[in-house]
Amino acid sequence: MKDLNWYFPKSIAEAVDLVQQGKILPHAGGTGLLPRGFTGIGGLIDLSRLPLHYSKIENGSVEIGSMSTYAEVVSALMAINPEHILVKSLRNSANTPLRNRITIGGSIAFFPPWSDLMGALLALEAKLVLVGKNSGEFSVTDYVTNKTLREKSLITAVKFNLSNLRSYHYRDIRTKSDYPAFNITILLKQSMNKIENSRVIIVGTVKKYSRLTTIEEYLKNRDVGKINIEEIEKLVEVKFAGKRIDDPEYSSYLAGVELGRGIEQLLRGH
Ligand SMILES: Cc1cc2nc3c(=O)[nH]c(=O)nc-3n(C[C@H](O)[C@H](O)[C@H](O)COP(=O)(O)OP(=O)(O)OC[C@H]3O[C@@H](n4cnc5c(N)ncnc54)[C@H](O)[C@@H]3O)c2cc1C
C-alpha cells in the first residue's frame, strides 16, 4: 500500500495552500473518509489545529466554525433555543461517539443522502464561508448544486439567522442506530391564523434532496382552518431509489404521511 502523507497546518493560510494542490484532502472528523477508502488520495490535511472550532451567536445571527461537531452545535443552540431545527435534527443523529466526532464542515462537503444536517441548513438558507480556489460567502444551495464551488476550497464556517420559524424534523429509521432512509425538515411561519411562509425539504431522494415548493405554495397565506392534511399528503411527489430502501413507492407514500403529520404537529403548536 502506498504511504499516505499527513499534513498538520497551524494556520488557515497554510491549509489553503495544501488544499489548492488538489489530491490532498481535508480531514475533519474522518467518519466519511474512513469508509470511503484512500484510493486516489495523495495526502490528508488534519484540520484539528485550525481556529475553526467555535460557535458565535450575536444579534440574531449564528456563525459556526466548520470543525464544530454535531454534539457541540446541539449544545450551543440548545442554550438559546431548544426548539431550533438544528437541535431537533442533530440530537438523534448517528450515536453519541459519532456526534462527538462528525463535524459540520465535513458533513457539508460530504453530504450523504442520510444527512441529518443538510435539510436544516438548506431550509435555513444558510451561507458558507469558503477559502481557497473559491473564496467568500456562498449559499449552501449553490455549494451543493455547483461542483466547481467544491473544488480545492475549504469550508471555514456556516452562517444563518436565528428566526421565529416553527420547526419539525423527522428521521425515517428502522432501528435507533440506523442511517435514516430519508429525513424531512419543515420550517413554518404563522401569524395569527395564517401561514405566512414555509420551507419543506426532504433529504434522501433520487436527486439527493428535494425542496417541496408545491407544498410551500399550498401553505403560503392559507388560513390554518383551510389546511387539509390529506390534500398535502397527495401533493408530495418525491422519488426514492430502491437501492437503500426496499420499496421506493412505499417510501414516497410514507414521506407524504410523515410530512402531513409534521405539518399537523406544527399547526397544533408543538
Ligand atoms: C456508522 C456511521 C453512521 C452515521 N450516521 C449518520 C447519520 O445518521 N446522520 C448524519 O447526518 N451523519 C451520519 N454519519 C456521518 C456521515 O456519514 C459522514 O461520515 C460525516 O458527515 C462526515 O463528516 P466528517 O467531519 O467526519 O468528515 P470527514 O470524513 O473528515 O470528511 C468528509 C469529506 O469532506 C471533506 N472535508 C472535511 N472537512 C472539510 C472542510 N472544512 N472543507 C472542505 N472539505 C472538507 C473531506 O476531505 C472529505 O472529502 C454517520 C457516519 C458513520 C461512520
Coordinates of C-alpha atoms and ligand atoms in Angstrom, one line a residue:
M1 CA 0.0 0.0 0.0
K2 CA 1.2 3.5 -0.9
D3 CA 2.2 5.7 2.1
L4 CA -0.3 8.4 2.9
N5 CA 1.2 11.7 3.8
W6 CA -0.4 13.7 6.7
Y7 CA -0.1 17.5 6.9
F8 CA -0.7 19.4 10.1
P9 CA -1.2 23.1 9.2
K10 CA -1.4 25.5 12.1
S11 CA -2.9 28.4 10.1
I12 CA -5.8 28.6 7.6
A13 CA -3.4 30.1 5.1
E14 CA -1.2 27.0 5.3
A15 CA -4.2 24.7 4.9
V16 CA -5.4 26.7 1.9
D17 CA -2.0 26.2 0.2
L18 CA -2.3 22.5 0.7
V19 CA -6.0 22.3 -0.4
Q20 CA -5.2 24.0 -3.6
Q21 CA -2.7 21.3 -4.6
G22 CA -5.7 19.1 -5.4
K23 CA -5.2 15.5 -4.4
I24 CA -4.6 16.4 -0.7
L25 CA -7.9 16.3 1.1
P26 CA -9.0 17.9 4.3
H27 CA -9.6 15.5 7.2
A28 CA -12.2 16.8 9.7
G29 CA -13.9 14.0 11.8
G30 CA -12.7 11.3 9.4
T31 CA -16.0 9.4 9.6
G32 CA -16.7 9.9 5.9
L33 CA -13.2 9.5 4.7
L34 CA -12.5 6.2 6.5
P35 CA -15.4 4.2 4.9
R36 CA -14.6 5.8 1.5
G37 CA -11.1 4.5 1.5
F38 CA -8.0 6.3 0.3
T39 CA -7.8 5.5 -3.4
G40 CA -6.7 8.5 -5.4
I41 CA -5.9 10.5 -2.3
G42 CA -2.3 11.9 -2.2
G43 CA -2.4 13.0 1.4
L44 CA -4.6 14.3 4.2
I45 CA -4.7 17.7 5.9
D46 CA -5.5 17.4 9.6
L47 CA -7.8 20.4 10.3
S48 CA -7.8 20.0 14.1
R49 CA -5.2 22.6 14.8
L50 CA -7.0 25.4 13.0
P51 CA -9.1 28.0 14.7
L52 CA -12.4 26.6 13.3
H53 CA -13.8 25.2 16.4
Y54 CA -16.3 27.8 17.7
S55 CA -19.9 28.9 17.8
K56 CA -20.7 32.7 17.8
I57 CA -24.3 33.8 18.4
E58 CA -24.7 37.6 18.2
N59 CA -27.6 40.0 17.3
G60 CA -29.8 37.3 15.9
S61 CA -27.1 35.7 13.7
V62 CA -25.2 32.5 14.2
E63 CA -21.8 31.6 12.9
I64 CA -20.4 28.1 13.5
G65 CA -16.8 27.1 12.8
S66 CA -16.6 24.2 10.4
M67 CA -14.7 22.0 12.9
S68 CA -17.5 22.1 15.4
T69 CA -19.1 18.7 16.0
Y70 CA -22.8 17.8 15.8
A71 CA -22.7 17.5 19.6
E72 CA -21.2 20.9 20.1
V73 CA -23.7 22.6 17.8
V74 CA -26.6 21.0 19.6
S75 CA -25.2 22.3 23.0
A76 CA -24.6 25.8 21.7
L77 CA -28.1 26.2 20.1
M78 CA -29.9 24.3 22.9
A79 CA -28.7 27.1 25.3
I80 CA -30.6 29.7 23.3
N81 CA -33.5 27.8 21.7
P82 CA -34.1 24.2 22.5
E83 CA -36.7 24.2 19.6
H84 CA -34.1 25.2 17.0
I85 CA -34.3 23.0 13.9
L86 CA -30.6 22.0 14.2
V87 CA -31.1 20.8 17.8
K88 CA -34.0 18.7 16.6
S89 CA -32.2 17.3 13.5
L90 CA -28.7 16.6 15.1
R91 CA -29.5 15.5 18.6
N92 CA -30.6 12.0 17.5
S93 CA -28.2 11.6 14.6
A94 CA -26.0 8.5 14.4
N95 CA -24.9 7.8 18.0
T96 CA -23.1 9.7 20.9
P97 CA -19.5 8.8 20.0
L98 CA -20.2 9.8 16.4
R99 CA -21.9 13.0 17.3
N100 CA -18.7 13.9 19.2
R101 CA -16.7 13.3 16.1
I102 CA -18.7 14.3 13.0
T103 CA -18.1 17.9 12.0
I104 CA -20.2 20.5 10.3
G105 CA -17.7 21.2 7.5
G106 CA -17.0 17.5 6.7
S107 CA -20.8 16.9 6.6
I108 CA -21.5 19.7 4.2
A109 CA -18.6 18.7 1.9
F110 CA -19.6 15.0 2.1
F111 CA -23.4 15.5 2.0
P112 CA -24.5 11.8 2.3
P113 CA -28.2 11.0 1.4
W114 CA -28.7 10.2 5.1
S115 CA -27.5 13.6 6.2
D116 CA -29.3 15.0 9.3
L117 CA -27.6 18.3 8.8
M118 CA -28.3 19.4 5.2
G119 CA -32.1 19.6 5.2
A120 CA -31.9 22.0 8.1
L121 CA -29.1 24.1 6.5
L122 CA -31.0 24.3 3.2
A123 CA -34.2 25.2 4.9
L124 CA -32.5 27.9 7.0
E125 CA -31.0 29.3 3.7
A126 CA -27.6 29.1 5.4
K127 CA -24.4 30.6 3.9
L128 CA -20.9 29.1 3.9
V129 CA -17.6 30.8 4.2
L130 CA -15.1 29.3 1.7
V131 CA -11.4 29.9 1.3
G132 CA -9.1 28.6 -1.4
K133 CA -9.9 28.4 -5.1
N134 CA -13.3 29.9 -4.2
S135 CA -13.2 32.5 -1.5
G136 CA -16.1 34.3 0.0
E137 CA -19.7 33.6 1.2
F138 CA -21.9 31.3 -0.8
S139 CA -25.3 29.8 -0.2
V140 CA -25.4 26.2 0.9
T141 CA -27.8 25.6 -2.1
D142 CA -25.2 26.9 -4.5
Y143 CA -22.5 24.8 -2.9
V144 CA -24.4 21.6 -3.3
T145 CA -25.5 22.3 -6.8
N146 CA -22.3 23.8 -8.3
K147 CA -19.4 21.3 -8.4
T148 CA -16.8 24.0 -9.1
L149 CA -17.5 25.7 -5.8
R150 CA -16.5 22.5 -4.0
E151 CA -13.1 22.2 -5.8
K152 CA -9.9 23.0 -3.9
S153 CA -11.8 25.0 -1.3
L154 CA -12.0 24.8 2.4
I155 CA -15.3 25.4 4.3
T156 CA -14.4 27.6 7.3
A157 CA -17.8 28.4 8.7
V158 CA -21.6 28.2 8.2
K159 CA -23.8 31.2 8.9
F160 CA -27.6 31.7 9.3
N161 CA -30.1 33.9 11.1
L162 CA -32.0 33.0 14.2
S163 CA -35.7 33.2 13.3
N164 CA -39.0 32.6 14.9
L165 CA -40.0 29.9 12.4
R166 CA -41.5 26.8 13.9
S167 CA -39.6 23.7 13.2
Y168 CA -40.1 20.0 12.6
H169 CA -37.6 17.2 11.8
Y170 CA -38.4 13.5 11.0
R171 CA -35.8 10.7 10.5
D172 CA -37.0 7.6 8.8
I173 CA -35.1 4.9 10.7
R174 CA -35.9 1.2 11.3
T175 CA -33.7 0.9 14.4
K176 CA -32.4 3.6 16.8
S177 CA -28.8 3.4 15.4
D178 CA -29.9 3.2 11.7
Y179 CA -28.9 5.6 9.0
P180 CA -32.1 7.5 8.0
A181 CA -33.5 6.2 4.7
F182 CA -34.8 9.8 4.3
N183 CA -35.5 12.8 6.5
I184 CA -37.9 15.6 6.5
T185 CA -37.3 19.2 7.6
I186 CA -40.2 21.7 7.9
L187 CA -39.9 25.4 8.9
L188 CA -43.1 27.3 9.1
K189 CA -44.0 30.9 9.9
Q190 CA -47.5 31.5 11.2
S191 CA -49.1 34.9 12.1
M192 CA -52.5 34.9 13.7
N193 CA -54.4 32.3 11.8
K194 CA -52.5 32.4 8.5
I195 CA -49.3 30.6 7.4
E196 CA -47.0 33.4 6.1
N197 CA -44.5 31.1 4.6
S198 CA -42.7 27.7 5.0
R199 CA -39.7 25.7 3.8
V200 CA -40.0 22.0 3.2
I201 CA -37.0 19.8 2.4
I202 CA -36.7 16.0 2.0
V203 CA -33.2 14.6 2.0
G204 CA -32.5 11.1 0.6
T205 CA -34.5 11.3 -2.6
V206 CA -33.0 10.3 -6.0
K207 CA -31.8 13.9 -6.5
K208 CA -30.2 13.6 -3.0
Y209 CA -32.6 16.3 -1.7
S210 CA -35.9 17.9 -2.9
R211 CA -37.4 21.2 -1.9
L212 CA -41.1 20.7 -1.9
T213 CA -42.2 24.0 -3.4
T214 CA -45.7 22.7 -4.3
I215 CA -46.3 22.2 -0.6
E216 CA -44.8 25.6 0.2
E217 CA -47.1 27.3 -2.3
Y218 CA -50.1 25.4 -0.9
L219 CA -49.4 26.7 2.6
K220 CA -48.5 30.3 1.6
N221 CA -51.0 32.8 3.0
R222 CA -53.5 30.0 3.7
D223 CA -55.9 30.1 6.7
V224 CA -54.9 27.5 9.2
G225 CA -58.6 26.3 9.2
K226 CA -58.4 25.7 5.4
I227 CA -55.4 23.4 5.5
N228 CA -56.3 19.9 4.6
I229 CA -53.6 17.4 5.6
E230 CA -54.9 14.7 3.2
E231 CA -54.5 17.1 0.3
I232 CA -51.0 17.9 1.4
E233 CA -50.1 14.2 1.5
K234 CA -51.3 13.8 -2.1
L235 CA -49.2 16.7 -3.2
V236 CA -46.0 15.0 -2.1
E237 CA -44.2 13.8 -5.2
V238 CA -40.7 12.6 -4.4
K239 CA -38.8 9.8 -5.9
F240 CA -36.6 7.4 -3.9
A241 CA -34.0 4.9 -5.2
G242 CA -34.6 1.3 -4.4
K243 CA -31.0 0.8 -3.5
R244 CA -31.1 1.6 0.2
I245 CA -34.7 1.1 0.9
D246 CA -36.8 -1.9 -0.1
D247 CA -39.7 -0.2 -1.9
P248 CA -39.3 3.3 -3.3
E249 CA -43.0 3.7 -3.9
Y250 CA -43.8 2.8 -0.3
S251 CA -41.1 5.3 0.9
S252 CA -42.7 8.0 -1.2
Y253 CA -46.2 7.3 0.3
L254 CA -44.6 7.2 3.8
A255 CA -42.9 10.6 3.1
G256 CA -46.3 12.1 2.3
V257 CA -47.9 10.7 5.5
E258 CA -45.0 11.8 7.7
L259 CA -44.9 15.3 6.1
G260 CA -48.6 15.6 6.8
R261 CA -48.1 14.6 10.4
G262 CA -45.3 17.1 10.7
I263 CA -47.4 20.0 9.4
E264 CA -50.3 18.9 11.7
Q265 CA -48.0 18.9 14.7
L266 CA -46.7 22.4 13.8
L267 CA -50.2 23.8 13.4
R268 CA -51.1 22.4 16.9
G269 CA -48.2 24.4 18.2
H270 CA -46.0 21.6 19.5
Ligands
LIG1 C1 -21.7 4.5 11.2 C2 -22.0 5.9 10.8 C3 -23.3 6.4 10.9 C4 -23.6 7.7 10.5 N1 -24.8 8.1 10.7 C5 -25.2 9.4 10.3 C6 -26.5 9.9 10.4 O1 -27.4 9.2 10.9 N2 -26.7 11.2 10.1 C7 -25.7 12.0 9.7 O2 -26.0 13.2 9.4 N3 -24.5 11.6 9.5 C8 -24.1 10.3 9.8 N4 -22.9 9.9 9.7 C9 -21.8 10.8 9.3 C10 -21.7 10.9 7.8 O3 -21.9 9.7 7.1 C11 -20.3 11.4 7.4 O4 -19.3 10.4 7.8 C12 -19.9 12.8 8.0 O5 -20.9 13.7 7.7 C13 -18.6 13.3 7.6 O6 -18.1 14.3 8.5 P1 -16.6 14.3 9.0 O7 -16.5 15.5 9.8 O8 -16.3 13.0 9.7 O9 -15.8 14.5 7.6 P2 -14.5 13.8 7.0 O10 -14.7 12.3 6.9 O11 -13.3 14.2 7.7 O12 -14.6 14.4 5.6 C14 -15.6 14.1 4.7 C15 -15.3 14.8 3.3 O13 -15.3 16.2 3.5 C16 -14.1 16.8 3.2 N5 -13.9 17.9 4.2 C17 -13.9 17.8 5.5 N6 -13.8 19.0 6.1 C18 -13.9 19.9 5.1 C19 -13.9 21.3 5.1 N7 -13.8 22.1 6.3 N8 -13.9 21.9 3.9 C20 -14.0 21.2 2.8 N9 -14.0 19.9 2.7 C21 -13.9 19.2 3.9 C22 -13.1 15.7 3.3 O14 -11.9 16.0 2.5 C23 -13.9 14.5 2.8 O15 -13.9 14.5 1.4 C24 -22.5 8.6 10.1 C25 -21.2 8.1 10.0 C26 -20.9 6.8 10.3 C27 -19.5 6.3 10.2

